[in-house]
PDB file of C-alpha atoms in Angstrom:
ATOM      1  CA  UNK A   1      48.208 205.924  83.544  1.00  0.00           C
ATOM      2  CA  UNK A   2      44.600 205.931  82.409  1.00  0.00           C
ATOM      3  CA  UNK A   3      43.693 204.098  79.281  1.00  0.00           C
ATOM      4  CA  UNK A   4      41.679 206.964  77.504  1.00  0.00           C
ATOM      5  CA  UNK A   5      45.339 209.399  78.343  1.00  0.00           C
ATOM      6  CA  UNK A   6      47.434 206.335  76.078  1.00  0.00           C
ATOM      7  CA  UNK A   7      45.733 206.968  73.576  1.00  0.00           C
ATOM      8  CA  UNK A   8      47.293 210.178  72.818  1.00  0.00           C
ATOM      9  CA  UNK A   9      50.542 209.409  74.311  1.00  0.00           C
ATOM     10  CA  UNK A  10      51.026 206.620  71.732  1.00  0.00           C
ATOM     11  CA  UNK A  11      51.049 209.825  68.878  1.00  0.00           C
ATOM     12  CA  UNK A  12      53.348 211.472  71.143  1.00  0.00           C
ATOM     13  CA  UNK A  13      55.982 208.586  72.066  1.00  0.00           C
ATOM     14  CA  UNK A  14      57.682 206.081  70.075  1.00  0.00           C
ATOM     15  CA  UNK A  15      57.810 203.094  71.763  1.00  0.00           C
ATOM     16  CA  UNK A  16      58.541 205.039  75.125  1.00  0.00           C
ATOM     17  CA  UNK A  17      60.685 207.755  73.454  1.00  0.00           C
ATOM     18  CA  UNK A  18      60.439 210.913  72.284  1.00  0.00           C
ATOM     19  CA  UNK A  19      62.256 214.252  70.387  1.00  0.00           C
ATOM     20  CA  UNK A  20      59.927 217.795  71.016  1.00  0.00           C
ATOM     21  CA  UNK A  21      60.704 220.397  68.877  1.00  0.00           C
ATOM     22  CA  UNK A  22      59.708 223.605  70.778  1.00  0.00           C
ATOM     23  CA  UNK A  23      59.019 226.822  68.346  1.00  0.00           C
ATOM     24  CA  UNK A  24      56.501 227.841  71.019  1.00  0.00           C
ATOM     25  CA  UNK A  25      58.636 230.815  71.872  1.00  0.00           C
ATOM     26  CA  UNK A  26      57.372 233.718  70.066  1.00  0.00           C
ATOM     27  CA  UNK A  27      54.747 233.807  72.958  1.00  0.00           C
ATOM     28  CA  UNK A  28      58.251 234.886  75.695  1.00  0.00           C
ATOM     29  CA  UNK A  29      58.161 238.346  73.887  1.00  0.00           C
ATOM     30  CA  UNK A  30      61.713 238.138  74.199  1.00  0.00           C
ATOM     31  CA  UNK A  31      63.566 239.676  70.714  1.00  0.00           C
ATOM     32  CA  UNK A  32      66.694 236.570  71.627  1.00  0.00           C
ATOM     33  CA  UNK A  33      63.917 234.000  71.486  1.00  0.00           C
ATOM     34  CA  UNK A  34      63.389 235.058  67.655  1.00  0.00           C
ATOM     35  CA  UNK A  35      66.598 234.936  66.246  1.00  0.00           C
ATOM     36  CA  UNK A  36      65.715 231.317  63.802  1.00  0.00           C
ATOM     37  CA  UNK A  37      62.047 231.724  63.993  1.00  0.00           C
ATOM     38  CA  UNK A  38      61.964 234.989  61.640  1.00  0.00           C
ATOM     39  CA  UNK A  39      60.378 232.927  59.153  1.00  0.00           C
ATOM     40  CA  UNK A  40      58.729 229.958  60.771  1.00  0.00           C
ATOM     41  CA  UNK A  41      56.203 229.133  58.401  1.00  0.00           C
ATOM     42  CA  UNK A  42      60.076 228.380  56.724  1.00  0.00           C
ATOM     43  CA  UNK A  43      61.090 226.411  59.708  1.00  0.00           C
ATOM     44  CA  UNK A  44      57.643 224.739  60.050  1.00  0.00           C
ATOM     45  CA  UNK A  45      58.325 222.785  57.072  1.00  0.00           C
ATOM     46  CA  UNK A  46      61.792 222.039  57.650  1.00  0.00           C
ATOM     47  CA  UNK A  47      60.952 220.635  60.679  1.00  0.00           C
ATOM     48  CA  UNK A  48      57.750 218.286  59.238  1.00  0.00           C
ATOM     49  CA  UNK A  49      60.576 217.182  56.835  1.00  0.00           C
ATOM     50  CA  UNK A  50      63.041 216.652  59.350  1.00  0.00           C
ATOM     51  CA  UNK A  51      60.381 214.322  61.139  1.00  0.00           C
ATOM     52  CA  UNK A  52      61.231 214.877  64.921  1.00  0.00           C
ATOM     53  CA  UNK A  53      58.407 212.727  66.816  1.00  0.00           C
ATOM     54  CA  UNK A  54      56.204 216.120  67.881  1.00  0.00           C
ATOM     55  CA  UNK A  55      56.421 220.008  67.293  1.00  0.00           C
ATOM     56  CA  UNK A  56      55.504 222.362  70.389  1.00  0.00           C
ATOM     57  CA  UNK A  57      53.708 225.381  69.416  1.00  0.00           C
ATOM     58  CA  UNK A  58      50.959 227.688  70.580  1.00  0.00           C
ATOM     59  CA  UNK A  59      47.952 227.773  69.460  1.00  0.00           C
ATOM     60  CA  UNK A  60      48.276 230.569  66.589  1.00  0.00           C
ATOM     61  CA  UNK A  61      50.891 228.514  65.003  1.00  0.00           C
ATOM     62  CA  UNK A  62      49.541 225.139  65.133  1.00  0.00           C
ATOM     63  CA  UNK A  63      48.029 225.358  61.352  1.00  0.00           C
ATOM     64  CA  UNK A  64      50.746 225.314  60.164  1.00  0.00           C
ATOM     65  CA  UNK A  65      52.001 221.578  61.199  1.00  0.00           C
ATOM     66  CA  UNK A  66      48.006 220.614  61.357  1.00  0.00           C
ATOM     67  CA  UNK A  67      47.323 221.723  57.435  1.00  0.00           C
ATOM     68  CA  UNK A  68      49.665 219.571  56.179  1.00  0.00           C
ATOM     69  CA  UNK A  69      48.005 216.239  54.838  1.00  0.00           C
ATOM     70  CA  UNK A  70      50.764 214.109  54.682  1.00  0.00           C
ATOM     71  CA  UNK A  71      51.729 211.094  56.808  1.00  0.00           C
ATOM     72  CA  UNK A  72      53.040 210.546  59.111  1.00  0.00           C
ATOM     73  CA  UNK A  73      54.258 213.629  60.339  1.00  0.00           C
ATOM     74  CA  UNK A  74      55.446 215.231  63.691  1.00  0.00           C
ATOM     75  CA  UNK A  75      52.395 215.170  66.557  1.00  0.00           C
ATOM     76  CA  UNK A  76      50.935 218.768  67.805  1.00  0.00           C
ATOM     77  CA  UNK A  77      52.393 219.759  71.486  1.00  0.00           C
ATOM     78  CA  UNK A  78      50.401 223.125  72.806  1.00  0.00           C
ATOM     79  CA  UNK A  79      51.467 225.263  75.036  1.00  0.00           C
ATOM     80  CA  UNK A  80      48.417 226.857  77.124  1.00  0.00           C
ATOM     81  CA  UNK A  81      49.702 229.206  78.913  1.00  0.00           C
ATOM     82  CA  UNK A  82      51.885 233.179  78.705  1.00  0.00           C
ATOM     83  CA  UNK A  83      53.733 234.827  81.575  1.00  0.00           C
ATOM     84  CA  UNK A  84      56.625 237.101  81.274  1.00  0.00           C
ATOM     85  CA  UNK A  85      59.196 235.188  83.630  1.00  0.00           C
ATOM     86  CA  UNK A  86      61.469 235.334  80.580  1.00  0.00           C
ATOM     87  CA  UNK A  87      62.388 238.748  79.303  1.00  0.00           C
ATOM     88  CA  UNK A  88      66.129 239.864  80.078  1.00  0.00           C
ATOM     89  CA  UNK A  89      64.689 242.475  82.422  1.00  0.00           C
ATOM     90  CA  UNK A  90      63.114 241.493  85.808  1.00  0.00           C
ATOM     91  CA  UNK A  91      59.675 243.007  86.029  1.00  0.00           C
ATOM     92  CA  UNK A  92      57.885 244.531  88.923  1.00  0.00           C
ATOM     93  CA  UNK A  93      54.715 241.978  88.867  1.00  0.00           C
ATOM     94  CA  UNK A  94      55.767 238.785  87.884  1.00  0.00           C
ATOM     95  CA  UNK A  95      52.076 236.724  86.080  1.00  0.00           C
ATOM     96  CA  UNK A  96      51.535 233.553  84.450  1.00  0.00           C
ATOM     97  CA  UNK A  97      48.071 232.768  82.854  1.00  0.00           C
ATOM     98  CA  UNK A  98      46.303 230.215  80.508  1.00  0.00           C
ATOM     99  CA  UNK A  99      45.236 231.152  76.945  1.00  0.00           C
ATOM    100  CA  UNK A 100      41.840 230.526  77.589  1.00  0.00           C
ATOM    101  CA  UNK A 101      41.098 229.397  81.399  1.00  0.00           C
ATOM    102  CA  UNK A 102      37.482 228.908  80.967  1.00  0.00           C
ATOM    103  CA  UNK A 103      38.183 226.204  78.039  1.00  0.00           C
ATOM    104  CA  UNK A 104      41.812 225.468  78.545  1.00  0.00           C
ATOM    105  CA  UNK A 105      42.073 222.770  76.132  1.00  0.00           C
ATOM    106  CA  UNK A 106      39.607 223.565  73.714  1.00  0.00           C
ATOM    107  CA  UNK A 107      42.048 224.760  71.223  1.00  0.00           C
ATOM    108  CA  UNK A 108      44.200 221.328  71.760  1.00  0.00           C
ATOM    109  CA  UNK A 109      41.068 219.235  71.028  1.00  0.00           C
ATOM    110  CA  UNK A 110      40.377 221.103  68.062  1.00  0.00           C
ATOM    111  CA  UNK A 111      43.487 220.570  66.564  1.00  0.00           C
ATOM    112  CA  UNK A 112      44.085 217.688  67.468  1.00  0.00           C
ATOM    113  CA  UNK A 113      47.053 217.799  69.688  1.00  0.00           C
ATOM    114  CA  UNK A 114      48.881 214.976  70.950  1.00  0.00           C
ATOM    115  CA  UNK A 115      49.078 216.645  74.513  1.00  0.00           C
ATOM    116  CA  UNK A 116      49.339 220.050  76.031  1.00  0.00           C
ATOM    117  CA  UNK A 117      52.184 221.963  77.810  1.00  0.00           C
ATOM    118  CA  UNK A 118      52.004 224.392  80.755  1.00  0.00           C
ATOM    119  CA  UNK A 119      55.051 226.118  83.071  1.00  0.00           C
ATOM    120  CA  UNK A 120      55.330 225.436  86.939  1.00  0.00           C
ATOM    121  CA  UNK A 121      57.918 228.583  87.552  1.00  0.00           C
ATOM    122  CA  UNK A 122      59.471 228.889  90.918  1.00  0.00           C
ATOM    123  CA  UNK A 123      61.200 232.301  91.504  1.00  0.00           C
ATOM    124  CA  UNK A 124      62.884 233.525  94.181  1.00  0.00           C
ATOM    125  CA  UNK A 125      60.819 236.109  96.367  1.00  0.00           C
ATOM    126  CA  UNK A 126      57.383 235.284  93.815  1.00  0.00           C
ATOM    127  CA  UNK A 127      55.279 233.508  95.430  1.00  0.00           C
ATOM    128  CA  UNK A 128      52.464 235.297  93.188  1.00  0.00           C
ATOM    129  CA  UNK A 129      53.251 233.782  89.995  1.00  0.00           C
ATOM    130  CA  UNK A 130      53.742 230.175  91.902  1.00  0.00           C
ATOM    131  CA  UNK A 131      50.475 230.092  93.202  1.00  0.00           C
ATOM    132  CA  UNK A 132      49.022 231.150  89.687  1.00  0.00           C
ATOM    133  CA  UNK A 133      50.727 228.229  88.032  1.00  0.00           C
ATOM    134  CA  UNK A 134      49.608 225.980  90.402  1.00  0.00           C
ATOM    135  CA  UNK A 135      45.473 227.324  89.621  1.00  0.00           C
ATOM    136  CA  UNK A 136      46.826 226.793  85.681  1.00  0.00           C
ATOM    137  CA  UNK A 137      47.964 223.144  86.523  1.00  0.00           C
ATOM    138  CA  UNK A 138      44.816 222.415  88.401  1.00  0.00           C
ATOM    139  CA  UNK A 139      42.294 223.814  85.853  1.00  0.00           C
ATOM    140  CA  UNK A 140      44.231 221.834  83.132  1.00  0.00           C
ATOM    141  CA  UNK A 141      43.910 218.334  84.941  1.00  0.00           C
ATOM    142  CA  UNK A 142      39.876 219.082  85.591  1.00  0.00           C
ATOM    143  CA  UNK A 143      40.091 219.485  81.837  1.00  0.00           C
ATOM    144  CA  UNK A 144      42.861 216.918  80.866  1.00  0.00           C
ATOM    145  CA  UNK A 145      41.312 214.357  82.967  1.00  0.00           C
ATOM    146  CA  UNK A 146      37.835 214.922  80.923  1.00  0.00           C
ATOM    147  CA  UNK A 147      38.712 214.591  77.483  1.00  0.00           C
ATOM    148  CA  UNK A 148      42.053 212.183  77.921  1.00  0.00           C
ATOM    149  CA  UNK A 149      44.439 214.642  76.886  1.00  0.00           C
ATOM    150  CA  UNK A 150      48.302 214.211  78.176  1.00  0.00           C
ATOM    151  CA  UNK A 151      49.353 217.249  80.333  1.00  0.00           C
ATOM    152  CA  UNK A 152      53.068 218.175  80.168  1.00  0.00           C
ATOM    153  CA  UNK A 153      54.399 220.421  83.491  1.00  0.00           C
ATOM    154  CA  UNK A 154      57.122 222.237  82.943  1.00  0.00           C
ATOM    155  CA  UNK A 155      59.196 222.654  86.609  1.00  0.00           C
ATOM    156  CA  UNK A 156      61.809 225.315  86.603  1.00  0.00           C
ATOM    157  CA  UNK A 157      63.445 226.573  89.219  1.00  0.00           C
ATOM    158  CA  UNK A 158      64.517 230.189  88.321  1.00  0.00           C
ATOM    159  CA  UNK A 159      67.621 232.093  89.455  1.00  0.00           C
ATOM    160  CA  UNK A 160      67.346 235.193  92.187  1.00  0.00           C
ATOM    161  CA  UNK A 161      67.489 238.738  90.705  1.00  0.00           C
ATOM    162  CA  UNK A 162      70.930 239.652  89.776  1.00  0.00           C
ATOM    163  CA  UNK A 163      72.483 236.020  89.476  1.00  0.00           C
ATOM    164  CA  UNK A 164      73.351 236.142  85.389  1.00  0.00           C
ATOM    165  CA  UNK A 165      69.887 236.032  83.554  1.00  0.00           C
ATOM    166  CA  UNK A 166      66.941 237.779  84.785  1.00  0.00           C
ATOM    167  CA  UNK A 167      65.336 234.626  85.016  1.00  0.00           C
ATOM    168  CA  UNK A 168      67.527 232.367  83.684  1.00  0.00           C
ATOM    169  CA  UNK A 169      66.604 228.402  84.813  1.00  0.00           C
ATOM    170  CA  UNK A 170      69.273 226.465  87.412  1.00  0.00           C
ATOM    171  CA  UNK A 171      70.266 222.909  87.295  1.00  0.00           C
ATOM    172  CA  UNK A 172      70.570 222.404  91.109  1.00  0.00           C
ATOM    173  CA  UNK A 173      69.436 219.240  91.654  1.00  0.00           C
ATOM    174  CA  UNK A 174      67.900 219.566  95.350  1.00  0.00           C
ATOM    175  CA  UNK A 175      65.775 222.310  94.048  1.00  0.00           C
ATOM    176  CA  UNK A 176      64.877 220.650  90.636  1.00  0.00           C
ATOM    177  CA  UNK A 177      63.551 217.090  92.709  1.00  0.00           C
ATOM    178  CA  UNK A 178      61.220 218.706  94.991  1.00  0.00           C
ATOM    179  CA  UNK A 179      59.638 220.941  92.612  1.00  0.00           C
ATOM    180  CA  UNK A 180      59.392 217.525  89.843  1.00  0.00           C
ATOM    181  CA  UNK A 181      57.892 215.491  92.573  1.00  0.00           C
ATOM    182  CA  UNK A 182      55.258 218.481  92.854  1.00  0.00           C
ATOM    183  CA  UNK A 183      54.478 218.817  89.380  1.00  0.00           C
ATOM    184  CA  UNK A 184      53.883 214.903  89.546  1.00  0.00           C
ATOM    185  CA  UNK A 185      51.310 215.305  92.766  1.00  0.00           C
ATOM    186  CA  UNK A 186      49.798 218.247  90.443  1.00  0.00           C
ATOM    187  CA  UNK A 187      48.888 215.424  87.663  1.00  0.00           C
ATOM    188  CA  UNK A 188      51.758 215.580  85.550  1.00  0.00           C
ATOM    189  CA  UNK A 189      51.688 213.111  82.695  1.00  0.00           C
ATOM    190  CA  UNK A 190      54.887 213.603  81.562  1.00  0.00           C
ATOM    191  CA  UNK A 191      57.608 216.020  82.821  1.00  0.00           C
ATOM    192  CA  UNK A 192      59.768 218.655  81.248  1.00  0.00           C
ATOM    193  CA  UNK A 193      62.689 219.503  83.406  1.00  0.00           C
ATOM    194  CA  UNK A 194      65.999 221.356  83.273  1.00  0.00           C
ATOM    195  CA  UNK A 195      68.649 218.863  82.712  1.00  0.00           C
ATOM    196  CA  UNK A 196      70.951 219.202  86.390  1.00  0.00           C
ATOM    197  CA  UNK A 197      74.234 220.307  86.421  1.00  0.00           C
ATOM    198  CA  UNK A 198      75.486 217.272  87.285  1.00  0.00           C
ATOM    199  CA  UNK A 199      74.410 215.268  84.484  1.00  0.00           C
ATOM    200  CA  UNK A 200      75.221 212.088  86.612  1.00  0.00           C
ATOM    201  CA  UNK A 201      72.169 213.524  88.921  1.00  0.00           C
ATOM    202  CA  UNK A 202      69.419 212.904  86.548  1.00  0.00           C
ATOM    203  CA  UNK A 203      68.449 209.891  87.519  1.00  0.00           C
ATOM    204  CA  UNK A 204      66.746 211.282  90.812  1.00  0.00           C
ATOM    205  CA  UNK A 205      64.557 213.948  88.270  1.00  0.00           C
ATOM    206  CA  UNK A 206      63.745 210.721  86.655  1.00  0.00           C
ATOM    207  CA  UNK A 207      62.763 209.038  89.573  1.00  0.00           C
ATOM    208  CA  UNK A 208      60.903 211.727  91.360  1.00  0.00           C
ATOM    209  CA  UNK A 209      58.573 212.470  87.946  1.00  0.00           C
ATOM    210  CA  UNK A 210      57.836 208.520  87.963  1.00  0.00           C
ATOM    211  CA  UNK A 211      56.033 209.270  84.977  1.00  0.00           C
ATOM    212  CA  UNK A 212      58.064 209.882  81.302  1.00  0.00           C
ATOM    213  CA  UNK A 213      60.765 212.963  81.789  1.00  0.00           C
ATOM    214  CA  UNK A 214      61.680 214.702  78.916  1.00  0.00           C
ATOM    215  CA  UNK A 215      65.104 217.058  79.328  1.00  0.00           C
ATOM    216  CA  UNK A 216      64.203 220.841  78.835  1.00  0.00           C
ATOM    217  CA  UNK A 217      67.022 222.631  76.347  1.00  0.00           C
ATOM    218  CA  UNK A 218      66.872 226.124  77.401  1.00  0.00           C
ATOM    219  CA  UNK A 219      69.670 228.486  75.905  1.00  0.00           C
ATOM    220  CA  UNK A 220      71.602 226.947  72.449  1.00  0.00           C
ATOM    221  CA  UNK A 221      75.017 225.711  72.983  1.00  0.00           C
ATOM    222  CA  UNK A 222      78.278 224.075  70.974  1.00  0.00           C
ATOM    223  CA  UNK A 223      76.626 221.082  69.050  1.00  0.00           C
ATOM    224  CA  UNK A 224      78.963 218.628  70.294  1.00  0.00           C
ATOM    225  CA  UNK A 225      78.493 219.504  73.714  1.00  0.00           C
ATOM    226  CA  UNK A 226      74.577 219.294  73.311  1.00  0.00           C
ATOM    227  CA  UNK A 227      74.936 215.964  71.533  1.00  0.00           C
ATOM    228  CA  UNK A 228      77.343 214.406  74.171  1.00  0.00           C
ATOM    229  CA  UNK A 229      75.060 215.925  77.106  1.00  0.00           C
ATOM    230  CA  UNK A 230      71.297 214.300  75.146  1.00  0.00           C
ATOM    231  CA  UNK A 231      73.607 210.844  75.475  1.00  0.00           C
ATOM    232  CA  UNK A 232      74.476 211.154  79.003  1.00  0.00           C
ATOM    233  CA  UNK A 233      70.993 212.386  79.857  1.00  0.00           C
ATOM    234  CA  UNK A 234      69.447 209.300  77.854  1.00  0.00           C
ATOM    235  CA  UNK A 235      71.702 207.011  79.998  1.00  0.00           C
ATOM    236  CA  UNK A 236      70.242 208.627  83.147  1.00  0.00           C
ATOM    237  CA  UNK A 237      66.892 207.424  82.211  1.00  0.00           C
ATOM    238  CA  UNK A 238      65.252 210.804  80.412  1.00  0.00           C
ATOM    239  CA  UNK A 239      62.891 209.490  77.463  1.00  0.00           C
ATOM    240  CA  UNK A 240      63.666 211.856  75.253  1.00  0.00           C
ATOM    241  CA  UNK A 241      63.788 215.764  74.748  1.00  0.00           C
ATOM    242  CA  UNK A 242      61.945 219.251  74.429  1.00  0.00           C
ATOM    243  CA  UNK A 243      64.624 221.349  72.228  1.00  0.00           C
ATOM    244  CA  UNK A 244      64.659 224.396  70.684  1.00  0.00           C
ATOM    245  CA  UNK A 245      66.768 227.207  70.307  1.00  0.00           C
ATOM    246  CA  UNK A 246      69.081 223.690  70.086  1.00  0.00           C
ATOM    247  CA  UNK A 247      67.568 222.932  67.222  1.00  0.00           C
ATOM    248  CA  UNK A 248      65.863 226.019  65.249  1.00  0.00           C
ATOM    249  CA  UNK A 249      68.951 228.169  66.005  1.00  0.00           C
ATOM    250  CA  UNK A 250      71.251 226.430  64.750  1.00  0.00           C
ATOM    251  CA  UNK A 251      72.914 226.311  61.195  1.00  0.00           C
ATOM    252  CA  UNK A 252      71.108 223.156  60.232  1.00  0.00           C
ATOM    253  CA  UNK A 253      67.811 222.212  61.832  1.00  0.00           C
ATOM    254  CA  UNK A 254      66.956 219.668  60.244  1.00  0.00           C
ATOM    255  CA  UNK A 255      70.578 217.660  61.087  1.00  0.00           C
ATOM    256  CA  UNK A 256      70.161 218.088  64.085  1.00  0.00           C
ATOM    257  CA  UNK A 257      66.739 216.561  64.508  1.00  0.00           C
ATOM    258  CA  UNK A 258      68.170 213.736  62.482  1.00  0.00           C
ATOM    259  CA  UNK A 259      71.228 213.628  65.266  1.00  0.00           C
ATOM    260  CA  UNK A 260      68.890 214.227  68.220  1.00  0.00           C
ATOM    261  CA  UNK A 261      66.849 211.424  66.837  1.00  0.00           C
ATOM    262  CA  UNK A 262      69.672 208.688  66.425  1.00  0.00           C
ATOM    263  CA  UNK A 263      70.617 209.186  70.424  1.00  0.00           C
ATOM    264  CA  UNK A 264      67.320 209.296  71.548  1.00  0.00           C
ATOM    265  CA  UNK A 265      65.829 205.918  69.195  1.00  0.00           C
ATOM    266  CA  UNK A 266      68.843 204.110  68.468  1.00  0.00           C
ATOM    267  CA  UNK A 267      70.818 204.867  71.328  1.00  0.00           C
ATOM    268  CA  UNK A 268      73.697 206.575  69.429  1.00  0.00           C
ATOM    269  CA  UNK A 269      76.505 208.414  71.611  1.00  0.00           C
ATOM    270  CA  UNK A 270      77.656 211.525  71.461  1.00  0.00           C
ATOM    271  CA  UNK A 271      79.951 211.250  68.866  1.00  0.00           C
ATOM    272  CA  UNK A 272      77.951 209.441  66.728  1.00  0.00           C
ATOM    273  CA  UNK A 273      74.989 211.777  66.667  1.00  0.00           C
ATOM    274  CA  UNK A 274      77.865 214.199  65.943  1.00  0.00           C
ATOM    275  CA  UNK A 275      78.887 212.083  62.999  1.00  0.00           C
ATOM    276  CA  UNK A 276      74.901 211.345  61.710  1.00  0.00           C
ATOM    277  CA  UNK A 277      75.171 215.903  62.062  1.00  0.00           C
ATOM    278  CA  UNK A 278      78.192 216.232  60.012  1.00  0.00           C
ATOM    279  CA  UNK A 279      78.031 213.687  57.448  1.00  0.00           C
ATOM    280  CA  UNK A 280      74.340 214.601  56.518  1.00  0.00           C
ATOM    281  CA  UNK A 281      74.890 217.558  55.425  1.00  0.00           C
ATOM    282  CA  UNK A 282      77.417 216.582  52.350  1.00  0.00           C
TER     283      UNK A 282
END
């Protein structure tokens, strides 16, 4: 890892570990995605409170972590780019593109992020929208690489047309490894993957990023079950998380930051994090 890139990583990761809270999603234009975020200048502050290591936002909602004054609060994650490889209905042309691809991290650098987020979607029969992440990824490293700023790829490997979701994300594991290990010859930084569906596979995600993997949430679930699966994930060798609809939608955000946080830092199981959720909120 390049000295300059530490730098930021050190605001992003605590001591090697780290919880992302993702509110990026009003940018899916996906109604489902909303349903939390109604109010997130609301949520924005619960959050800060809460204290999860970063927030992940885009860049028209990044004032409101970065015009807070106090300290220490939650680091800035930006996404850079938009595509529509997440609405319930499968589109004709399938597109991915960066916010700004002359100056793709100019907004990051202004507001000081920690490090920047972009998607690396592979879809059956799309080959368009592949090769257009890959031109985002490689514009973003020229960019990364100039001003030291952490770049997060985001690997997914989508599901065919007419397999449950339009576009919902699978957890096979020899799709997910190939598909890591090409984000990480892209530039990656750190890596954002889809946890597998065996959770007992992780450790080969882990080992193909060879670079800090943080488990994607995707769609929220039962509490316990997330907490138990964020422990088992942990023990695979993830450092940490990128959650959201597992955190913003559910009834308590701010608990469950404060649960995520005790498995991720202090190595809590399961049922403890469920314990830290239930008993901080009497």
């Amino acid at each position: 890892m390049p000295g300059p890139h530490k730098v930021r990583l050190n605001r992003l990761f605590n001591l090697g570990k780290c919880l992302d809270v993702a509110i990026d999603h009003g940018i899916a234009n996906e109604p489902d995605f909303l349903i939390g975020l109604e109010d997130i200048s609301k949520v924005m502050g619960s959050l800060i409170d809460a204290c999860p290591d970063a927030i992940q936002v885009n860049v028209g909602q990044a004032d409101l972590l970065q015009q807070v004054a106090r300290q220490p609060k939650p680091a800035l994650v930006m996404r850079t780019d938009v595509g529509n490889a997440y609405n319930t209905t499968r589109h004709r042309e399938m597109w991915a593109v960066l916010h700004n691809p002359e100056e793709p991290i100019l907004a990051a650098l202004q507001l000081d992020a920690a490090a920047v987020v972009v998607n690396l979607y592979m879809i059956p029969d799309e080959p368009g929208i592949f090769r257009q992440c890959v031109e985002n990824i490689s514009r973003l490293r020229h960019a990364c690489d100039k001003y030291a700023m952490p770049l997060m790829i985001e690997p997914l490997v989508m599901a065919p047309a007419g397999q449950g979701a339009a576009y919902g994300s699978l957890g096979d594991v020899e799709k997910i490894v190939p598909l890591v290990r090409l984000a990480r010859e892209l530039g990656a930084d750190i890596i954002k993957a889809d946890p597998t569906e065996n959770v007992s596979d992780f450790h080969r995600v882990v080992e193909a990023a060879r670079c800090p993997t943080l488990v994607r949430g995707g769609g929220k679930g039962d509490i316990a079950g997330v907490l138990e699966k964020s422990a088992a994930l942990m023990a695979q060798g993830a450092s940490g998380m990128v959650y959201g609809r597992n955190v913003y939608q559910h009834d308590n955000p701010s608990r469950m930051v404060k649960a995520l946080m005790a498995i991720i830092h202090q190595g809590a199981s399961g049922g403890e994090a469920l314990a830290i959720y239930t008993a901080t909120g009497r």
